[in-house]
Amino acid sequence: MPSDSSSPPPPHHGFDHPSLHCVDRPHAEEVHVLLLGLDGIAASLAVHLLRCGVLSLNVNDPDPVAEADVVPGVYRRTDVGRPRETVLRRRLRELDPRCAPVSGPGLFPGTLLPATVVVRSVRHGALSRPGPRGGAVPLPDDPWGACGIDPRHPLVSVHRLDGVVVRWPVVPWAHRPCPGCLRATLGRRRPPARGTGRARVLDDWARPAYEAAVAARLAVDVLALGLDALWVETTGPADAEVAGEEDTGPGWAAVLHPPFPGCTEWLEVDRGQCLCGLAQE
């Protein structure tokens, strides 16, 4: 029987890009992520990536889970005191048995594969300590400085301090920001005073929701970075930006603070006083 010309066309399940067939479409499973530092936000980021389809997760942080790390769906209060990487590996396997997370930067494929992303998450105390004559002395660099990562590898760097989260622009691993860079950059702003009364209570109550929102935003950033590499491998340079993506250039840091996502402040990074930024000038 001839088909009715008024019937709708069959559903289209392929990818819409004209030069990319469905069989060639990149998959999230092709993205490999190395996480260095697993505070509450970084651990939530790992869970978001897993739920988005990223199965290759290398999670590293032997420090114990702290009370401040406890977030719904990741760290529990019964996990406090246990190594973060051990707890997170178990949680990821519980969420998706296909995921076999490991710990150890030496197991990361690095630049051998196209869609590899390194994420470094640091929770800072004070950004400097008084020197012997009253001057500011930078704090020591992070413990991952000699873990064998290719100096050219792109890095997503996240720093938590003074009630805000600083998402540093993507830079090569060799040029990751030091405490001096952060101090100089954040010196461009005056941190808002924390609210009192009702506002302060609301901030405390909403902390898990705020951290989840920040982790979700970072997950999109990591996925976009991995997709860019896969896109070049299959179709050439990307021809469109991610919808809604904010782009102020490689020299800007995003300062995220509650209430998220409305309160995002962009600061131009200041590396003029720091030796680690000389090679980027």
PDB file of N, CA and C in Angstrom, residues 6-78:
ATOM      1  N   SER A   6       0.975  12.536   3.783  1.00  0.00           N
ATOM      2  CA  SER A   6       0.843  13.461   4.905  1.00  0.00           C
ATOM      3  C   SER A   6       1.448  12.921   6.189  1.00  0.00           C
ATOM      4  N   SER A   7       1.925  11.666   6.159  1.00  0.00           N
ATOM      5  CA  SER A   7       2.498  11.091   7.376  1.00  0.00           C
ATOM      6  C   SER A   7       3.835  11.749   7.677  1.00  0.00           C
ATOM      7  N   PRO A   8       4.177  11.870   8.960  1.00  0.00           N
ATOM      8  CA  PRO A   8       5.433  12.537   9.322  1.00  0.00           C
ATOM      9  C   PRO A   8       6.632  11.715   8.896  1.00  0.00           C
ATOM     10  N   PRO A   9       7.762  12.349   8.637  1.00  0.00           N
ATOM     11  CA  PRO A   9       8.967  11.617   8.248  1.00  0.00           C
ATOM     12  C   PRO A   9       9.469  10.784   9.418  1.00  0.00           C
ATOM     13  N   PRO A  10      10.220   9.734   9.137  1.00  0.00           N
ATOM     14  CA  PRO A  10      10.756   8.914  10.228  1.00  0.00           C
ATOM     15  C   PRO A  10      11.679   9.741  11.107  1.00  0.00           C
ATOM     16  N   PRO A  11      11.767   9.404  12.390  1.00  0.00           N
ATOM     17  CA  PRO A  11      12.631  10.182  13.291  1.00  0.00           C
ATOM     18  C   PRO A  11      14.085  10.102  12.872  1.00  0.00           C
ATOM     19  N   HIS A  12      14.783  11.211  13.069  1.00  0.00           N
ATOM     20  CA  HIS A  12      16.198  11.286  12.704  1.00  0.00           C
ATOM     21  C   HIS A  12      17.024  11.176  13.971  1.00  0.00           C
ATOM     22  N   HIS A  13      17.859  10.145  14.046  1.00  0.00           N
ATOM     23  CA  HIS A  13      18.654   9.922  15.251  1.00  0.00           C
ATOM     24  C   HIS A  13      20.125  10.233  15.036  1.00  0.00           C
ATOM     25  N   GLY A  14      20.497  10.693  13.871  1.00  0.00           N
ATOM     26  CA  GLY A  14      21.908  10.975  13.614  1.00  0.00           C
ATOM     27  C   GLY A  14      22.329  12.322  14.166  1.00  0.00           C
ATOM     28  N   PHE A  15      23.617  12.631  14.026  1.00  0.00           N
ATOM     29  CA  PHE A  15      24.144  13.913  14.474  1.00  0.00           C
ATOM     30  C   PHE A  15      23.880  14.946  13.393  1.00  0.00           C
ATOM     31  N   ASP A  16      23.563  16.172  13.786  1.00  0.00           N
ATOM     32  CA  ASP A  16      23.131  17.177  12.828  1.00  0.00           C
ATOM     33  C   ASP A  16      24.267  17.808  12.035  1.00  0.00           C
ATOM     34  N   HIS A  17      25.506  17.651  12.492  1.00  0.00           N
ATOM     35  CA  HIS A  17      26.602  18.287  11.773  1.00  0.00           C
ATOM     36  C   HIS A  17      26.733  17.664  10.387  1.00  0.00           C
ATOM     37  N   PRO A  18      26.770  18.482   9.310  1.00  0.00           N
ATOM     38  CA  PRO A  18      26.749  17.930   7.951  1.00  0.00           C
ATOM     39  C   PRO A  18      27.954  17.071   7.617  1.00  0.00           C
ATOM     40  N   SER A  19      29.096  17.299   8.280  1.00  0.00           N
ATOM     41  CA  SER A  19      30.292  16.542   7.926  1.00  0.00           C
ATOM     42  C   SER A  19      30.584  15.411   8.895  1.00  0.00           C
ATOM     43  N   LEU A  20      29.630  15.126   9.800  1.00  0.00           N
ATOM     44  CA  LEU A  20      29.881  14.120  10.820  1.00  0.00           C
ATOM     45  C   LEU A  20      28.752  13.108  10.816  1.00  0.00           C
ATOM     46  N   HIS A  21      29.026  11.882  10.409  1.00  0.00           N
ATOM     47  CA  HIS A  21      28.022  10.838  10.403  1.00  0.00           C
ATOM     48  C   HIS A  21      27.831  10.304  11.814  1.00  0.00           C
ATOM     49  N   CYS A  22      26.710   9.651  12.033  1.00  0.00           N
ATOM     50  CA  CYS A  22      26.389   9.152  13.369  1.00  0.00           C
ATOM     51  C   CYS A  22      27.477   8.224  13.890  1.00  0.00           C
ATOM     52  N   VAL A  23      28.039   7.397  12.985  1.00  0.00           N
ATOM     53  CA  VAL A  23      29.039   6.436  13.424  1.00  0.00           C
ATOM     54  C   VAL A  23      30.308   7.132  13.905  1.00  0.00           C
ATOM     55  N   ASP A  24      30.546   8.371  13.428  1.00  0.00           N
ATOM     56  CA  ASP A  24      31.755   9.099  13.790  1.00  0.00           C
ATOM     57  C   ASP A  24      31.544  10.073  14.937  1.00  0.00           C
ATOM     58  N   ARG A  25      30.344  10.129  15.458  1.00  0.00           N
ATOM     59  CA  ARG A  25      30.052  11.107  16.498  1.00  0.00           C
ATOM     60  C   ARG A  25      30.908  10.847  17.736  1.00  0.00           C
ATOM     61  N   PRO A  26      31.556  11.889  18.278  1.00  0.00           N
ATOM     62  CA  PRO A  26      32.336  11.685  19.504  1.00  0.00           C
ATOM     63  C   PRO A  26      31.441  11.242  20.658  1.00  0.00           C
ATOM     64  N   HIS A  27      32.011  10.469  21.550  1.00  0.00           N
ATOM     65  CA  HIS A  27      31.281   9.984  22.713  1.00  0.00           C
ATOM     66  C   HIS A  27      32.001  10.426  23.984  1.00  0.00           C
ATOM     67  N   ALA A  28      31.218  10.654  25.030  1.00  0.00           N
ATOM     68  CA  ALA A  28      31.804  11.082  26.299  1.00  0.00           C
ATOM     69  C   ALA A  28      32.746  10.028  26.865  1.00  0.00           C
ATOM     70  N   GLU A  29      32.533   8.754  26.495  1.00  0.00           N
ATOM     71  CA  GLU A  29      33.413   7.691  26.985  1.00  0.00           C
ATOM     72  C   GLU A  29      34.849   7.850  26.495  1.00  0.00           C
ATOM     73  N   GLU A  30      35.045   8.673  25.456  1.00  0.00           N
ATOM     74  CA  GLU A  30      36.388   8.880  24.917  1.00  0.00           C
ATOM     75  C   GLU A  30      37.174   9.931  25.695  1.00  0.00           C
ATOM     76  N   VAL A  31      36.524  10.595  26.633  1.00  0.00           N
ATOM     77  CA  VAL A  31      37.188  11.624  27.434  1.00  0.00           C
ATOM     78  C   VAL A  31      37.830  10.966  28.654  1.00  0.00           C
ATOM     79  N   HIS A  32      39.068  11.345  28.937  1.00  0.00           N
ATOM     80  CA  HIS A  32      39.808  10.825  30.093  1.00  0.00           C
ATOM     81  C   HIS A  32      40.158  12.007  30.991  1.00  0.00           C
ATOM     82  N   VAL A  33      39.836  11.890  32.273  1.00  0.00           N
ATOM     83  CA  VAL A  33      40.022  13.012  33.192  1.00  0.00           C
ATOM     84  C   VAL A  33      40.893  12.588  34.367  1.00  0.00           C
ATOM     85  N   LEU A  34      41.896  13.399  34.643  1.00  0.00           N
ATOM     86  CA  LEU A  34      42.756  13.233  35.812  1.00  0.00           C
ATOM     87  C   LEU A  34      42.417  14.338  36.799  1.00  0.00           C
ATOM     88  N   LEU A  35      41.992  13.958  37.997  1.00  0.00           N
ATOM     89  CA  LEU A  35      41.659  14.932  39.031  1.00  0.00           C
ATOM     90  C   LEU A  35      42.710  14.885  40.128  1.00  0.00           C
ATOM     91  N   LEU A  36      43.281  16.045  40.428  1.00  0.00           N
ATOM     92  CA  LEU A  36      44.288  16.191  41.477  1.00  0.00           C
ATOM     93  C   LEU A  36      43.705  17.088  42.561  1.00  0.00           C
ATOM     94  N   GLY A  37      43.390  16.500  43.703  1.00  0.00           N
ATOM     95  CA  GLY A  37      42.699  17.226  44.761  1.00  0.00           C
ATOM     96  C   GLY A  37      41.224  16.903  44.705  1.00  0.00           C
ATOM     97  N   LEU A  38      40.677  16.398  45.822  1.00  0.00           N
ATOM     98  CA  LEU A  38      39.296  15.895  45.810  1.00  0.00           C
ATOM     99  C   LEU A  38      38.491  16.470  46.970  1.00  0.00           C
ATOM    100  N   ASP A  39      38.415  17.793  47.055  1.00  0.00           N
ATOM    101  CA  ASP A  39      37.521  18.384  48.042  1.00  0.00           C
ATOM    102  C   ASP A  39      36.085  18.155  47.587  1.00  0.00           C
ATOM    103  N   GLY A  40      35.118  18.730  48.287  1.00  0.00           N
ATOM    104  CA  GLY A  40      33.724  18.465  47.963  1.00  0.00           C
ATOM    105  C   GLY A  40      33.349  18.840  46.545  1.00  0.00           C
ATOM    106  N   ILE A  41      33.850  19.981  46.062  1.00  0.00           N
ATOM    107  CA  ILE A  41      33.507  20.416  44.708  1.00  0.00           C
ATOM    108  C   ILE A  41      34.130  19.494  43.671  1.00  0.00           C
ATOM    109  N   ALA A  42      35.402  19.130  43.848  1.00  0.00           N
ATOM    110  CA  ALA A  42      36.063  18.262  42.876  1.00  0.00           C
ATOM    111  C   ALA A  42      35.430  16.872  42.858  1.00  0.00           C
ATOM    112  N   ALA A  43      35.055  16.355  44.026  1.00  0.00           N
ATOM    113  CA  ALA A  43      34.405  15.048  44.068  1.00  0.00           C
ATOM    114  C   ALA A  43      33.042  15.102  43.391  1.00  0.00           C
ATOM    115  N   SER A  44      32.296  16.189  43.614  1.00  0.00           N
ATOM    116  CA  SER A  44      31.013  16.351  42.921  1.00  0.00           C
ATOM    117  C   SER A  44      31.217  16.466  41.417  1.00  0.00           C
ATOM    118  N   LEU A  45      32.292  17.125  41.010  1.00  0.00           N
ATOM    119  CA  LEU A  45      32.621  17.220  39.589  1.00  0.00           C
ATOM    120  C   LEU A  45      32.813  15.826  38.994  1.00  0.00           C
ATOM    121  N   ALA A  46      33.530  14.956  39.707  1.00  0.00           N
ATOM    122  CA  ALA A  46      33.746  13.593  39.212  1.00  0.00           C
ATOM    123  C   ALA A  46      32.422  12.861  39.036  1.00  0.00           C
ATOM    124  N   VAL A  47      31.503  13.034  39.976  1.00  0.00           N
ATOM    125  CA  VAL A  47      30.198  12.373  39.874  1.00  0.00           C
ATOM    126  C   VAL A  47      29.412  12.919  38.691  1.00  0.00           C
ATOM    127  N   HIS A  48      29.441  14.237  38.488  1.00  0.00           N
ATOM    128  CA  HIS A  48      28.749  14.822  37.335  1.00  0.00           C
ATOM    129  C   HIS A  48      29.323  14.281  36.029  1.00  0.00           C
ATOM    130  N   LEU A  49      30.641  14.188  35.939  1.00  0.00           N
ATOM    131  CA  LEU A  49      31.261  13.675  34.720  1.00  0.00           C
ATOM    132  C   LEU A  49      30.851  12.231  34.470  1.00  0.00           C
ATOM    133  N   LEU A  50      30.801  11.434  35.525  1.00  0.00           N
ATOM    134  CA  LEU A  50      30.379  10.044  35.373  1.00  0.00           C
ATOM    135  C   LEU A  50      28.952   9.970  34.852  1.00  0.00           C
ATOM    136  N   ARG A  51      28.071  10.774  35.402  1.00  0.00           N
ATOM    137  CA  ARG A  51      26.674  10.757  34.964  1.00  0.00           C
ATOM    138  C   ARG A  51      26.519  11.272  33.542  1.00  0.00           C
ATOM    139  N   CYS A  52      27.490  12.043  33.077  1.00  0.00           N
ATOM    140  CA  CYS A  52      27.468  12.521  31.694  1.00  0.00           C
ATOM    141  C   CYS A  52      28.093  11.516  30.732  1.00  0.00           C
ATOM    142  N   GLY A  53      28.638  10.420  31.251  1.00  0.00           N
ATOM    143  CA  GLY A  53      29.172   9.378  30.384  1.00  0.00           C
ATOM    144  C   GLY A  53      30.668   9.211  30.403  1.00  0.00           C
ATOM    145  N   VAL A  54      31.395  10.008  31.195  1.00  0.00           N
ATOM    146  CA  VAL A  54      32.852   9.868  31.281  1.00  0.00           C
ATOM    147  C   VAL A  54      33.160   8.720  32.241  1.00  0.00           C
ATOM    148  N   LEU A  55      33.778   7.665  31.727  1.00  0.00           N
ATOM    149  CA  LEU A  55      34.053   6.477  32.532  1.00  0.00           C
ATOM    150  C   LEU A  55      35.512   6.377  32.961  1.00  0.00           C
ATOM    151  N   SER A  56      36.405   7.075  32.269  1.00  0.00           N
ATOM    152  CA  SER A  56      37.834   7.009  32.577  1.00  0.00           C
ATOM    153  C   SER A  56      38.192   8.152  33.525  1.00  0.00           C
ATOM    154  N   LEU A  57      38.190   7.848  34.822  1.00  0.00           N
ATOM    155  CA  LEU A  57      38.445   8.855  35.849  1.00  0.00           C
ATOM    156  C   LEU A  57      39.612   8.404  36.719  1.00  0.00           C
ATOM    157  N   ASN A  58      40.614   9.260  36.809  1.00  0.00           N
ATOM    158  CA  ASN A  58      41.792   9.008  37.634  1.00  0.00           C
ATOM    159  C   ASN A  58      41.745  10.026  38.770  1.00  0.00           C
ATOM    160  N   VAL A  59      41.405   9.572  39.980  1.00  0.00           N
ATOM    161  CA  VAL A  59      41.130  10.475  41.099  1.00  0.00           C
ATOM    162  C   VAL A  59      42.243  10.361  42.130  1.00  0.00           C
ATOM    163  N   ASN A  60      42.767  11.506  42.566  1.00  0.00           N
ATOM    164  CA  ASN A  60      43.950  11.491  43.421  1.00  0.00           C
ATOM    165  C   ASN A  60      43.842  12.502  44.550  1.00  0.00           C
ATOM    166  N   ASP A  61      43.885  12.007  45.759  1.00  0.00           N
ATOM    167  CA  ASP A  61      43.977  12.839  46.955  1.00  0.00           C
ATOM    168  C   ASP A  61      43.984  11.919  48.169  1.00  0.00           C
ATOM    169  N   PRO A  62      45.151  11.682  48.771  1.00  0.00           N
ATOM    170  CA  PRO A  62      45.207  10.786  49.928  1.00  0.00           C
ATOM    171  C   PRO A  62      44.754  11.436  51.230  1.00  0.00           C
ATOM    172  N   ASP A  63      44.490  12.745  51.212  1.00  0.00           N
ATOM    173  CA  ASP A  63      44.076  13.412  52.444  1.00  0.00           C
ATOM    174  C   ASP A  63      42.722  12.882  52.912  1.00  0.00           C
ATOM    175  N   PRO A  64      42.461  12.945  54.202  1.00  0.00           N
ATOM    176  CA  PRO A  64      41.187  12.424  54.713  1.00  0.00           C
ATOM    177  C   PRO A  64      40.016  13.340  54.388  1.00  0.00           C
ATOM    178  N   VAL A  65      38.853  12.737  54.253  1.00  0.00           N
ATOM    179  CA  VAL A  65      37.621  13.502  54.075  1.00  0.00           C
ATOM    180  C   VAL A  65      37.386  14.338  55.327  1.00  0.00           C
ATOM    181  N   ALA A  66      37.102  15.632  55.133  1.00  0.00           N
ATOM    182  CA  ALA A  66      36.831  16.537  56.243  1.00  0.00           C
ATOM    183  C   ALA A  66      35.338  16.833  56.314  1.00  0.00           C
ATOM    184  N   GLU A  67      34.919  17.397  57.424  1.00  0.00           N
ATOM    185  CA  GLU A  67      33.505  17.761  57.573  1.00  0.00           C
ATOM    186  C   GLU A  67      33.066  18.709  56.465  1.00  0.00           C
ATOM    187  N   ALA A  68      33.955  19.626  56.078  1.00  0.00           N
ATOM    188  CA  ALA A  68      33.603  20.599  55.041  1.00  0.00           C
ATOM    189  C   ALA A  68      33.446  19.958  53.671  1.00  0.00           C
ATOM    190  N   ASP A  69      33.939  18.726  53.495  1.00  0.00           N
ATOM    191  CA  ASP A  69      33.841  18.043  52.204  1.00  0.00           C
ATOM    192  C   ASP A  69      32.510  17.333  52.013  1.00  0.00           C
ATOM    193  N   VAL A  70      31.767  17.124  53.076  1.00  0.00           N
ATOM    194  CA  VAL A  70      30.550  16.317  53.004  1.00  0.00           C
ATOM    195  C   VAL A  70      29.525  17.002  52.108  1.00  0.00           C
ATOM    196  N   VAL A  71      29.163  16.319  51.020  1.00  0.00           N
ATOM    197  CA  VAL A  71      28.154  16.820  50.090  1.00  0.00           C
ATOM    198  C   VAL A  71      27.241  15.663  49.710  1.00  0.00           C
ATOM    199  N   PRO A  72      25.965  15.934  49.487  1.00  0.00           N
ATOM    200  CA  PRO A  72      25.027  14.856  49.154  1.00  0.00           C
ATOM    201  C   PRO A  72      25.455  14.093  47.904  1.00  0.00           C
ATOM    202  N   GLY A  73      25.378  12.784  47.971  1.00  0.00           N
ATOM    203  CA  GLY A  73      25.666  11.951  46.814  1.00  0.00           C
ATOM    204  C   GLY A  73      27.122  11.620  46.607  1.00  0.00           C
ATOM    205  N   VAL A  74      28.010  12.187  47.434  1.00  0.00           N
ATOM    206  CA  VAL A  74      29.442  11.923  47.258  1.00  0.00           C
ATOM    207  C   VAL A  74      30.035  11.470  48.591  1.00  0.00           C
ATOM    208  N   TYR A  75      30.450  12.416  49.409  1.00  0.00           N
ATOM    209  CA  TYR A  75      31.005  12.086  50.713  1.00  0.00           C
ATOM    210  C   TYR A  75      29.905  12.114  51.773  1.00  0.00           C
ATOM    211  N   ARG A  76      29.929  11.118  52.647  1.00  0.00           N
ATOM    212  CA  ARG A  76      28.977  11.051  53.751  1.00  0.00           C
ATOM    213  C   ARG A  76      29.710  11.334  55.058  1.00  0.00           C
ATOM    214  N   ARG A  77      28.940  11.615  56.081  1.00  0.00           N
ATOM    215  CA  ARG A  77      29.566  11.891  57.379  1.00  0.00           C
ATOM    216  C   ARG A  77      30.322  10.675  57.898  1.00  0.00           C
ATOM    217  N   THR A  78      29.870   9.496  57.539  1.00  0.00           N
ATOM    218  CA  THR A  78      30.584   8.291  57.968  1.00  0.00           C
ATOM    219  C   THR A  78      31.922   8.130  57.244  1.00  0.00           C
TER     220      THR A  78
END
